[in-house]
Short mmCIF file of N, CA and C in Angstrom, two decimals:
data_model
loop_
_atom_site.label_atom_id
_atom_site.label_comp_id
_atom_site.label_asym_id
_atom_site.label_seq_id
_atom_site.Cartn_x
_atom_site.Cartn_y
_atom_site.Cartn_z
N MET A 1 9.88 2.68 -20.37
CA MET A 1 8.77 3.57 -19.78
C MET A 1 8.99 4.05 -18.69
N GLN A 2 8.59 5.21 -18.44
CA GLN A 2 9.09 5.88 -17.33
C GLN A 2 8.32 5.16 -15.85
N LEU A 3 8.09 4.20 -15.52
CA LEU A 3 7.53 3.82 -14.55
C LEU A 3 7.67 4.47 -12.79
N THR A 4 9.49 4.76 -12.57
CA THR A 4 9.89 5.44 -11.19
C THR A 4 9.04 6.97 -11.27
N THR A 5 8.66 7.89 -11.89
CA THR A 5 7.90 8.71 -11.96
C THR A 5 6.32 8.29 -11.81
N LEU A 6 6.08 7.72 -12.37
CA LEU A 6 4.39 6.97 -11.48
C LEU A 6 4.29 6.19 -10.60
N LEU A 7 4.82 5.01 -10.42
CA LEU A 7 4.87 4.29 -9.35
C LEU A 7 5.55 5.24 -7.93
N VAL A 8 6.82 5.46 -7.87
CA VAL A 8 7.57 5.81 -6.64
C VAL A 8 6.75 6.72 -5.96
N PRO A 9 5.97 7.98 -6.55
CA PRO A 9 5.35 9.13 -5.79
C PRO A 9 3.78 8.51 -5.62
N THR A 10 3.55 7.31 -6.44
CA THR A 10 2.08 7.17 -5.66
C THR A 10 2.06 6.59 -4.67
N TYR A 11 2.86 5.42 -4.32
CA TYR A 11 3.45 4.06 -3.32
C TYR A 11 3.86 5.31 -2.06
N THR A 12 4.84 6.36 -2.32
CA THR A 12 4.94 6.95 -1.37
C THR A 12 3.79 7.55 -0.64
N GLN A 13 3.09 8.73 -1.68
CA GLN A 13 2.05 9.41 -1.07
C GLN A 13 1.01 8.77 -0.31
N MET A 14 0.82 7.25 -0.96
CA MET A 14 -0.48 6.71 -0.08
C MET A 14 0.31 6.14 1.40
N LEU A 15 1.49 5.28 0.65
CA LEU A 15 1.93 4.87 2.37
C LEU A 15 2.26 5.71 3.22
N ASN A 16 2.16 7.54 3.12
CA ASN A 16 2.24 8.15 4.12
C ASN A 16 0.86 8.40 4.81
N THR A 17 -0.03 8.27 3.61
CA THR A 17 -1.31 8.21 3.94
C THR A 17 -2.18 7.38 5.24
N LEU A 18 -1.59 6.25 4.80
CA LEU A 18 -2.29 5.60 5.75
C LEU A 18 -1.38 5.22 6.65
N SER A 19 -0.53 5.84 7.22
CA SER A 19 0.48 6.19 8.24
C SER A 19 -0.32 7.23 9.01
N GLY A 20 -0.99 8.06 8.04
CA GLY A 20 -2.06 9.15 8.59
C GLY A 20 -3.13 8.90 8.87
N TRP A 21 -4.09 8.01 8.48
CA TRP A 21 -5.34 7.14 9.22
C TRP A 21 -4.68 6.44 10.35
N LEU A 22 -3.54 5.63 10.28
CA LEU A 22 -3.75 5.19 11.90
C LEU A 22 -3.38 6.24 12.79
N LYS A 23 -2.49 7.15 12.45
CA LYS A 23 -2.45 8.18 13.60
C LYS A 23 -3.64 9.02 13.79
N LYS A 24 -4.45 9.07 12.94
CA LYS A 24 -6.22 9.43 13.24
C LYS A 24 -6.72 8.62 14.27
N ALA A 25 -6.66 7.61 14.19
CA ALA A 25 -7.36 6.19 14.37
C ALA A 25 -7.12 6.07 15.98
N GLN A 26 -5.80 5.92 16.34
CA GLN A 26 -4.81 6.17 17.80
C GLN A 26 -5.17 7.74 18.12
N ALA A 27 -5.47 9.00 17.77
CA ALA A 27 -5.53 9.64 18.49
C ALA A 27 -6.97 9.86 19.03
N GLN A 28 -7.75 9.19 17.90
CA GLN A 28 -9.54 9.09 18.70
C GLN A 28 -10.26 8.09 19.73
N LEU A 29 -8.66 7.18 19.73
CA LEU A 29 -9.46 5.76 20.78
C LEU A 29 -8.19 5.91 22.05
N PRO A 30 -8.81 5.20 22.73
CA PRO A 30 -7.68 5.14 23.89
C PRO A 30 -6.98 4.06 22.99
N GLU A 31 -5.46 3.67 23.69
CA GLU A 31 -4.34 3.15 23.29
C GLU A 31 -4.95 1.64 22.65
N ALA A 32 -5.30 1.37 24.05
CA ALA A 32 -5.96 -0.22 23.75
C ALA A 32 -7.15 -0.62 22.27
N GLN A 33 -8.25 0.28 22.60
CA GLN A 33 -8.65 0.17 21.53
C GLN A 33 -7.69 0.43 19.94
N ALA A 34 -7.43 1.27 20.35
CA ALA A 34 -6.61 1.57 19.01
C ALA A 34 -5.49 0.73 18.83
N GLN A 35 -5.21 -0.38 19.26
CA GLN A 35 -3.87 -1.30 19.19
C GLN A 35 -4.89 -2.64 18.82
N ALA A 36 -6.22 -2.71 19.05
CA ALA A 36 -7.19 -3.55 18.79
C ALA A 36 -7.46 -3.56 17.48
N LEU A 37 -7.16 -2.24 16.83
CA LEU A 37 -8.04 -2.33 15.14
C LEU A 37 -6.92 -2.99 14.39
N LEU A 38 -5.62 -2.91 14.83
CA LEU A 38 -5.22 -4.40 13.96
C LEU A 38 -5.22 -5.47 13.64
N SER A 39 -6.66 -6.16 14.64
CA SER A 39 -7.35 -7.32 14.38
C SER A 39 -8.85 -7.23 13.62
N ALA A 40 -9.01 -6.13 13.77
CA ALA A 40 -10.54 -5.88 12.82
C ALA A 40 -10.09 -6.05 11.30
N ARG A 41 -11.20 -6.91 10.82
CA ARG A 41 -11.01 -7.30 9.56
C ARG A 41 -12.75 -6.50 9.18
N LEU A 42 -12.91 -6.77 7.55
CA LEU A 42 -14.11 -6.66 6.92
C LEU A 42 -15.22 -7.82 6.91
N ALA A 43 -14.44 -8.77 7.16
CA ALA A 43 -15.43 -10.31 6.39
C ALA A 43 -14.23 -11.24 7.69
N PRO A 44 -15.12 -12.26 7.98
CA PRO A 44 -14.36 -13.12 8.88
C PRO A 44 -13.22 -13.92 7.71
N ASP A 45 -13.01 -14.19 6.53
CA ASP A 45 -12.22 -14.87 5.51
C ASP A 45 -11.45 -13.50 4.77
N MET A 46 -11.63 -12.66 5.49
CA MET A 46 -10.50 -11.31 5.08
C MET A 46 -9.46 -11.47 5.70
N PHE A 47 -8.12 -10.59 5.35
CA PHE A 47 -6.96 -10.31 6.43
C PHE A 47 -7.40 -9.37 7.00
N PRO A 48 -6.95 -9.38 8.36
CA PRO A 48 -7.26 -8.17 9.05
C PRO A 48 -6.24 -7.22 8.73
N LEU A 49 -6.48 -5.67 9.54
CA LEU A 49 -6.01 -3.91 9.21
C LEU A 49 -4.49 -4.99 9.14
N SER A 50 -4.19 -5.43 10.13
CA SER A 50 -2.51 -5.78 10.92
C SER A 50 -1.84 -6.18 8.84
N THR A 51 -2.44 -6.81 8.75
CA THR A 51 -1.64 -7.83 7.03
C THR A 51 -2.50 -6.69 5.90
N GLN A 52 -3.42 -6.44 5.73
CA GLN A 52 -3.62 -5.00 5.07
C GLN A 52 -2.26 -3.91 4.86
N VAL A 53 -1.53 -3.60 5.89
CA VAL A 53 -0.75 -3.02 5.97
C VAL A 53 0.95 -3.13 5.63
N ARG A 54 0.86 -4.84 6.06
CA ARG A 54 2.02 -5.39 5.05
C ARG A 54 1.93 -5.87 4.48
N PHE A 55 0.60 -5.82 3.62
CA PHE A 55 0.99 -6.35 1.85
C PHE A 55 0.49 -5.00 1.26
N ALA A 56 -0.25 -3.59 1.70
CA ALA A 56 0.27 -2.57 0.90
C ALA A 56 1.99 -2.41 0.71
N CYS A 57 2.66 -2.96 1.78
CA CYS A 57 4.05 -1.88 1.94
C CYS A 57 4.56 -3.66 1.15
N VAL A 58 4.27 -4.89 0.73
CA VAL A 58 4.73 -6.07 -0.19
C VAL A 58 4.64 -5.41 -1.51
N GLN A 59 3.85 -5.30 -1.77
CA GLN A 59 3.17 -4.52 -2.83
C GLN A 59 4.27 -3.53 -3.69
N ALA A 60 4.22 -2.47 -2.89
CA ALA A 60 5.10 -1.44 -3.07
C ALA A 60 6.51 -2.26 -3.69
N ARG A 61 7.60 -2.76 -2.37
CA ARG A 61 8.41 -3.90 -2.35
C ARG A 61 8.70 -4.56 -4.13
N GLU A 62 7.80 -5.86 -4.13
CA GLU A 62 7.75 -6.20 -5.08
C GLU A 62 7.82 -5.77 -5.89
N ALA A 63 7.14 -4.35 -6.62
CA ALA A 63 7.27 -4.01 -7.96
C ALA A 63 8.70 -3.64 -8.12
N MET A 64 9.09 -2.95 -7.18
CA MET A 64 10.58 -2.34 -7.07
C MET A 64 11.75 -3.82 -7.58
N CYS A 65 11.39 -4.85 -7.15
CA CYS A 65 12.78 -5.78 -7.43
C CYS A 65 11.57 -6.55 -8.78
N ARG A 66 10.35 -6.53 -9.26
CA ARG A 66 10.39 -7.01 -10.44
C ARG A 66 10.50 -6.40 -11.51
N LEU A 67 10.43 -4.95 -11.32
CA LEU A 67 10.84 -4.40 -12.73
C LEU A 67 11.97 -4.12 -12.57
N ARG A 68 12.92 -4.46 -12.05
CA ARG A 68 14.37 -4.51 -11.95
C ARG A 68 15.04 -5.95 -12.30
N GLY A 69 13.96 -6.78 -12.02
CA GLY A 69 14.40 -8.25 -12.02
C GLY A 69 15.60 -8.96 -11.22
N GLU A 70 15.21 -7.92 -10.28
CA GLU A 70 15.70 -8.75 -8.50
C GLU A 70 15.31 -9.85 -8.09
N ALA A 71 15.78 -10.48 -7.62
CA ALA A 71 15.35 -11.62 -6.79
C ALA A 71 15.15 -10.76 -5.41
N PHE A 72 13.41 -11.28 -4.58
CA PHE A 72 13.19 -10.41 -3.47
C PHE A 72 14.17 -10.62 -2.21
N PRO A 73 14.32 -9.65 -1.69
CA PRO A 73 15.38 -9.65 -0.13
C PRO A 73 14.33 -10.47 0.60
N ALA A 74 15.05 -10.98 1.37
CA ALA A 74 14.41 -11.42 3.17
C ALA A 74 13.49 -10.77 3.46
N ALA A 75 13.23 -9.52 3.73
CA ALA A 75 12.19 -8.40 4.18
C ALA A 75 10.76 -8.70 3.38
N ILE A 76 10.90 -8.83 1.95
CA ILE A 76 9.82 -8.89 1.52
C ILE A 76 8.90 -10.29 2.19
N ASN A 77 9.24 -11.86 1.78
CA ASN A 77 9.20 -12.44 2.40
C ASN A 77 8.57 -12.84 3.82
N GLU A 78 9.70 -12.03 4.71
CA GLU A 78 9.06 -11.74 6.20
C GLU A 78 7.53 -11.16 6.23
N LEU A 79 7.49 -10.19 5.70
CA LEU A 79 6.45 -9.31 5.68
C LEU A 79 5.25 -10.01 4.93
N LEU A 80 5.51 -10.99 3.94
CA LEU A 80 4.26 -12.10 3.31
C LEU A 80 3.96 -12.80 5.12
N ASP A 81 5.26 -13.49 5.00
CA ASP A 81 5.06 -14.65 6.58
C ASP A 81 4.18 -13.85 7.48
N GLU A 82 4.33 -13.02 7.82
CA GLU A 82 3.88 -12.52 9.01
C GLU A 82 2.06 -11.87 8.41
N GLY A 83 2.19 -11.35 7.30
CA GLY A 83 0.77 -10.92 6.73
C GLY A 83 0.01 -12.32 6.56
N ARG A 84 0.36 -13.78 6.69
CA ARG A 84 -0.32 -14.33 6.08
C ARG A 84 -0.58 -15.26 7.20
N GLN A 85 0.21 -15.06 8.69
CA GLN A 85 -0.20 -15.86 9.56
C GLN A 85 -1.67 -14.42 10.84
N ALA A 86 -1.19 -13.41 9.90
CA ALA A 86 -2.54 -12.54 10.11
C ALA A 86 -2.07 -12.23 11.71
N GLY A 87 -0.79 -12.23 11.90
CA GLY A 87 -0.11 -11.27 13.39
C GLY A 87 -0.42 -9.98 13.65
N GLU A 88 -0.72 -9.83 14.71
CA GLU A 88 -1.48 -8.58 14.55
C GLU A 88 -0.32 -7.44 14.74
N GLY A 89 0.85 -7.70 15.77
CA GLY A 89 1.95 -6.70 15.75
C GLY A 89 1.29 -5.35 16.60
N SER A 90 2.04 -4.37 16.43
CA SER A 90 1.72 -2.66 16.86
C SER A 90 1.28 -1.94 15.86
N LEU A 91 0.96 -0.63 16.56
CA LEU A 91 0.87 -0.16 15.74
C LEU A 91 2.09 0.65 15.33
N ALA A 92 3.06 0.28 16.18
CA ALA A 92 4.37 1.01 16.14
C ALA A 92 5.28 0.51 15.42
N ASP A 93 4.76 -1.51 15.27
CA ASP A 93 5.09 -2.07 14.21
C ASP A 93 4.61 -1.45 12.88
N ALA A 94 3.12 -1.10 12.45
CA ALA A 94 2.68 -1.12 11.48
C ALA A 94 3.66 0.35 10.43
N TYR A 95 3.91 1.52 11.50
CA TYR A 95 4.59 2.52 11.19
C TYR A 95 5.76 2.74 10.58
N ALA A 96 6.58 1.77 11.24
CA ALA A 96 8.00 0.65 11.11
C ALA A 96 7.74 0.47 9.75
N ARG A 97 6.91 -0.58 9.48
CA ARG A 97 7.11 -1.16 8.04
C ARG A 97 6.43 -0.15 6.66
N ILE A 98 5.83 0.42 7.17
CA ILE A 98 5.63 1.68 6.29
C ILE A 98 6.35 2.72 5.87
N ASP A 99 7.35 3.17 7.47
CA ASP A 99 8.86 4.14 6.87
C ASP A 99 9.84 3.28 6.39
N GLU A 100 9.82 2.03 6.76
CA GLU A 100 10.79 1.03 6.00
C GLU A 100 10.45 1.22 4.41
N THR A 101 9.29 1.47 4.27
CA THR A 101 9.19 1.15 2.92
C THR A 101 9.47 2.37 1.99
N VAL A 102 8.91 3.41 2.96
CA VAL A 102 9.13 4.29 2.22
C VAL A 102 10.07 5.18 1.98
N ALA A 103 11.35 4.25 2.82
CA ALA A 103 12.69 4.67 2.70
C ALA A 103 13.16 4.10 1.39
N LEU A 104 13.13 2.97 1.22
CA LEU A 104 13.30 2.39 0.11
C LEU A 104 12.99 3.07 -0.92
N LEU A 105 12.03 3.42 -0.71
CA LEU A 105 11.03 4.19 -2.13
C LEU A 105 11.97 5.40 -2.52
N ASP A 106 12.37 5.95 -1.35
CA ASP A 106 12.83 7.56 -1.61
C ASP A 106 14.15 7.14 -2.03
N GLY A 107 14.55 5.95 -1.82
CA GLY A 107 16.35 5.46 -1.90
C GLY A 107 16.57 5.26 -3.18
N LEU A 108 15.42 5.12 -4.10
CA LEU A 108 15.66 4.41 -5.42
C LEU A 108 16.51 5.90 -6.24
N ALA A 109 17.36 5.35 -7.11
CA ALA A 109 17.80 6.16 -8.16
C ALA A 109 16.73 6.46 -8.88
N ALA A 110 16.63 7.74 -9.46
CA ALA A 110 16.20 8.17 -10.73
C ALA A 110 15.86 7.30 -11.55
N GLY A 111 14.89 6.98 -12.20
CA GLY A 111 14.56 5.78 -13.05
C GLY A 111 14.74 4.84 -12.91
N ALA A 112 15.09 4.45 -11.71
CA ALA A 112 15.45 2.84 -11.19
C ALA A 112 14.33 1.65 -12.04
N LEU A 113 13.07 2.23 -12.15
CA LEU A 113 12.11 1.25 -12.22
C LEU A 113 11.85 1.44 -13.95
N ASP A 114 12.36 2.57 -14.52
CA ASP A 114 12.36 2.55 -16.06
C ASP A 114 12.52 1.33 -16.64
N VAL A 115 11.53 0.52 -17.69
CA VAL A 115 11.79 -0.35 -18.41
C VAL A 115 11.31 0.06 -19.35
N ASN A 116 11.88 -1.19 -20.38
CA ASN A 116 10.82 -1.24 -21.60
C ASN A 116 9.60 -1.70 -21.19
N ALA A 117 8.71 -1.48 -21.91
CA ALA A 117 7.04 -0.99 -21.72
C ALA A 117 7.10 -2.52 -22.14
N ASP A 118 7.69 -3.24 -23.00
CA ASP A 118 7.44 -4.59 -23.78
C ASP A 118 8.10 -6.08 -22.48
N LYS A 119 8.80 -5.23 -21.69
CA LYS A 119 9.73 -5.94 -20.89
C LYS A 119 9.03 -7.08 -20.35
N PRO A 120 8.71 -8.22 -20.86
CA PRO A 120 8.24 -9.45 -19.86
C PRO A 120 8.47 -9.92 -18.74
N ILE A 121 7.52 -10.15 -18.04
CA ILE A 121 7.47 -10.67 -16.34
C ILE A 121 6.53 -11.54 -16.02
N ALA A 122 7.34 -12.55 -15.53
CA ALA A 122 6.22 -13.84 -14.94
C ALA A 122 6.17 -13.60 -13.69
N HIS A 123 4.83 -13.51 -13.37
CA HIS A 123 4.27 -13.43 -11.73
C HIS A 123 3.67 -14.43 -11.34
N GLU A 124 4.25 -15.34 -10.64
CA GLU A 124 3.70 -16.14 -9.74
C GLU A 124 3.37 -15.95 -8.54
N LEU A 125 2.22 -16.36 -8.38
CA LEU A 125 1.44 -16.29 -7.06
C LEU A 125 1.77 -17.50 -6.00
N ALA A 126 1.66 -17.28 -4.99
CA ALA A 126 1.99 -18.35 -3.86
C ALA A 126 1.47 -19.64 -3.97
N ASN A 127 0.17 -19.92 -4.82
CA ASN A 127 -0.27 -21.13 -5.02
C ASN A 127 0.05 -21.86 -6.35
N GLY A 128 0.83 -21.32 -7.02
CA GLY A 128 1.70 -21.72 -7.97
C GLY A 128 0.96 -20.90 -9.31
N MET A 129 0.12 -20.19 -9.56
CA MET A 129 -0.42 -19.62 -10.83
C MET A 129 0.84 -18.76 -10.97
N ILE A 130 0.49 -18.73 -12.41
CA ILE A 130 1.59 -17.74 -13.12
C ILE A 130 1.17 -17.13 -14.68
N PHE A 131 1.02 -15.59 -14.28
CA PHE A 131 0.71 -14.73 -15.17
C PHE A 131 1.79 -14.28 -15.95
N ASP A 132 1.53 -13.86 -17.44
CA ASP A 132 2.59 -13.28 -18.04
C ASP A 132 2.54 -12.20 -18.63
N LEU A 133 2.91 -11.21 -18.20
CA LEU A 133 2.79 -9.93 -18.27
C LEU A 133 3.81 -9.21 -19.40
N THR A 134 3.86 -7.97 -19.49
CA THR A 134 4.73 -7.42 -20.10
C THR A 134 4.60 -6.22 -18.44
N ALA A 135 6.05 -5.33 -19.04
CA ALA A 135 5.83 -4.46 -17.75
C ALA A 135 5.06 -3.37 -17.46
N GLU A 136 4.49 -2.92 -18.50
CA GLU A 136 3.99 -2.24 -18.90
C GLU A 136 2.19 -2.63 -17.61
N GLN A 137 1.52 -4.04 -18.60
CA GLN A 137 0.73 -4.37 -17.83
C GLN A 137 0.79 -4.93 -16.37
N TYR A 138 1.81 -5.62 -16.25
CA TYR A 138 2.45 -5.65 -14.53
C TYR A 138 2.05 -4.19 -13.76
N ALA A 139 2.47 -3.19 -14.19
CA ALA A 139 2.49 -1.84 -12.89
C ALA A 139 0.89 -1.53 -13.59
N ARG A 140 0.11 -1.80 -14.24
CA ARG A 140 -1.34 -1.14 -14.67
C ARG A 140 -1.95 -2.09 -13.77
N ASP A 141 -1.67 -3.20 -14.38
CA ASP A 141 -2.84 -4.47 -13.93
C ASP A 141 -2.73 -5.14 -12.88
N TRP A 142 -1.72 -5.11 -12.26
CA TRP A 142 -1.33 -5.76 -11.08
C TRP A 142 -0.66 -4.72 -9.93
N ALA A 143 0.95 -4.56 -10.38
CA ALA A 143 1.03 -3.50 -8.62
C ALA A 143 0.39 -2.57 -8.38
N LEU A 144 -0.02 -1.48 -9.19
CA LEU A 144 -0.74 -0.93 -8.95
C LEU A 144 -1.91 -0.99 -8.04
N ALA A 145 -2.71 -2.22 -9.26
CA ALA A 145 -4.17 -2.41 -8.50
C ALA A 145 -3.97 -3.10 -6.80
N GLN A 146 -3.39 -4.14 -6.79
CA GLN A 146 -3.29 -4.69 -5.72
C GLN A 146 -2.78 -3.91 -4.31
N PHE A 147 -2.07 -3.07 -4.90
CA PHE A 147 -1.87 -1.87 -3.57
C PHE A 147 -2.44 -1.21 -3.07
N TYR A 148 -3.47 -0.85 -4.42
CA TYR A 148 -4.67 0.17 -3.84
C TYR A 148 -5.62 -0.65 -3.23
N PHE A 149 -5.69 -1.78 -3.69
CA PHE A 149 -6.65 -3.26 -3.02
C PHE A 149 -6.79 -2.79 -1.53
N HIS A 150 -4.99 -2.88 -1.04
CA HIS A 150 -4.99 -3.35 0.52
C HIS A 150 -5.02 -2.03 0.89
N VAL A 151 -4.58 -0.88 0.35
CA VAL A 151 -4.66 0.67 1.15
C VAL A 151 -5.89 0.84 1.06
N MET A 152 -6.87 0.82 0.64
CA MET A 152 -8.91 0.52 0.48
C MET A 152 -9.10 -0.02 1.51
N THR A 153 -8.64 -1.09 1.74
CA THR A 153 -9.48 -2.46 2.15
C THR A 153 -8.91 -1.82 3.98
N ALA A 154 -7.45 -0.90 3.96
CA ALA A 154 -7.19 -0.64 5.45
C ALA A 154 -8.05 0.95 5.55
N TYR A 155 -8.70 1.22 4.82
CA TYR A 155 -9.72 2.74 4.85
C TYR A 155 -10.77 2.14 5.56
N SER A 156 -10.96 1.31 4.35
CA SER A 156 -12.62 0.45 4.77
C SER A 156 -12.82 -0.27 6.30
N ILE A 157 -11.43 -0.71 6.49
CA ILE A 157 -11.61 -1.18 7.73
C ILE A 157 -11.36 -0.65 9.09
N LEU A 158 -10.71 0.80 8.66
CA LEU A 158 -11.01 1.85 9.60
C LEU A 158 -11.85 2.62 9.88
N ARG A 159 -12.96 2.53 8.63
CA ARG A 159 -13.98 3.31 8.86
C ARG A 159 -15.17 2.18 9.81
N LYS A 160 -15.51 0.75 9.09
CA LYS A 160 -16.12 0.30 9.54
C LYS A 160 -15.91 0.18 11.06
N GLU A 161 -14.67 0.51 11.53
CA GLU A 161 -14.52 0.25 13.38
C GLU A 161 -14.89 1.76 13.80
N GLY A 162 -15.06 2.55 13.21
CA GLY A 162 -15.94 3.77 13.84
C GLY A 162 -14.98 5.30 13.39
N ILE A 163 -13.73 4.69 12.66
CA ILE A 163 -12.59 5.67 12.73
C ILE A 163 -12.97 6.90 12.12
N GLU A 164 -12.87 8.43 12.31
CA GLU A 164 -13.70 9.42 11.41
C GLU A 164 -13.09 9.96 10.48
N LEU A 165 -12.76 8.96 9.25
CA LEU A 165 -12.48 9.30 8.33
C LEU A 165 -13.02 9.43 6.98
N GLY A 166 -13.03 10.22 6.07
CA GLY A 166 -13.46 11.01 5.13
C GLY A 166 -12.99 10.84 3.72
N LYS A 167 -13.50 11.07 3.02
CA LYS A 167 -12.80 11.31 1.20
C LYS A 167 -11.80 12.58 1.36
N ALA A 168 -11.72 13.33 2.13
CA ALA A 168 -11.00 14.57 2.40
C ALA A 168 -9.61 13.49 2.56
N ASP A 169 -9.60 12.65 3.90
CA ASP A 169 -8.26 11.80 4.26
C ASP A 169 -7.96 10.65 3.29
N TYR A 170 -9.08 10.17 2.53
CA TYR A 170 -8.05 9.68 1.47
C TYR A 170 -7.26 10.20 0.45
N VAL A 171 -7.47 12.01 0.09
CA VAL A 171 -7.00 12.51 -1.14
C VAL A 171 -6.46 13.80 -0.47
N ALA A 172 -5.78 13.71 0.64
CA ALA A 172 -5.50 14.55 0.96
C ALA A 172 -3.83 14.97 0.23
N HIS A 173 -3.43 14.19 -0.79
CA HIS A 173 -2.09 14.45 -1.16
C HIS A 173 -2.45 15.55 -2.41
N MET A 174 -3.70 15.79 -2.79
CA MET A 174 -3.96 16.36 -3.67
C MET A 174 -4.59 17.92 -3.49
N LEU A 175 -4.36 17.68 -1.99
CA LEU A 175 -4.14 19.97 -1.39
C LEU A 175 -3.24 20.44 -1.82
N PRO A 176 -1.93 20.05 -2.42
CA PRO A 176 -1.46 21.50 -3.14
C PRO A 176 -2.10 21.89 -4.50
N TYR A 177 -2.99 20.84 -5.20
CA TYR A 177 -3.36 21.21 -6.40
C TYR A 177 -4.39 22.02 -6.34
N LEU A 178 -5.14 22.30 -5.28
CA LEU A 178 -6.30 23.01 -4.98
C LEU A 178 -6.20 24.57 -5.37
N ARG A 179 -7.31 25.19 -6.04
CA ARG A 179 -7.06 26.57 -5.98
C ARG A 179 -7.34 27.07 -4.92
N PRO A 180 -6.92 27.86 -4.22
CA PRO A 180 -7.44 28.40 -3.19
C PRO A 180 -8.48 28.99 -3.44
N GLU A 181 -9.15 30.09 -4.06
CA GLU A 181 -9.96 30.99 -4.30
C GLU A 181 -11.35 29.84 -4.55
N THR A 182 -11.32 28.18 -4.68
CA THR A 182 -12.42 27.78 -4.79
C THR A 182 -12.78 26.79 -3.73
N ILE A 183 -11.90 27.02 -2.99
CA ILE A 183 -12.44 26.53 -1.46
C ILE A 183 -13.78 27.21 -0.84
N PRO A 184 -15.00 25.90 -0.66
CA PRO A 184 -15.97 26.86 -0.18
C PRO A 184 -15.95 27.55 1.07
N LYS A 185 -16.94 28.70 1.42
CA LYS A 185 -16.76 29.24 2.95
C LYS A 185 -18.02 28.85 3.40
N GLY A 186 -17.21 28.51 4.90
CA GLY A 186 -18.52 28.26 5.96
C GLY A 186 -17.99 26.82 6.22
#
């Protein structure tokens, strides 16, 4: 199953998009208000923006390890711990986490995540629950879904906080595919 060509560009594009949203927020607000966004939440029982960024990075990193059958490096557990503690950090920290994750993705060898679609993956959650999945099910039903959950939650938090973002900001990676003659005039 050719997951490298599916997961790596998806993670890279959306992490870069997330970074762009943060930069847009920083450009729209005074520095102190932009930094304060990191503690914003959609609901009191949800993690803040800072954790959503960390967990999006975790999802991409976890998938790389799980699909290759590797133990998690310390960096994944550090991100998880930071996120679970809802530590705010700074926008510079958020950019660094995203950049580090994109660099790891960019450093993967061609085909590094390509595995047998039926390869069994036991996915254990922090609370002890275990999902028994195939590599295909893990990639489709967990890895991508969880990644997008955290990216979209970050987008929603930014919108809730008044940052001017729209659908075009979400699908910016699609612009290279746009037929120029179909762009509405005016």
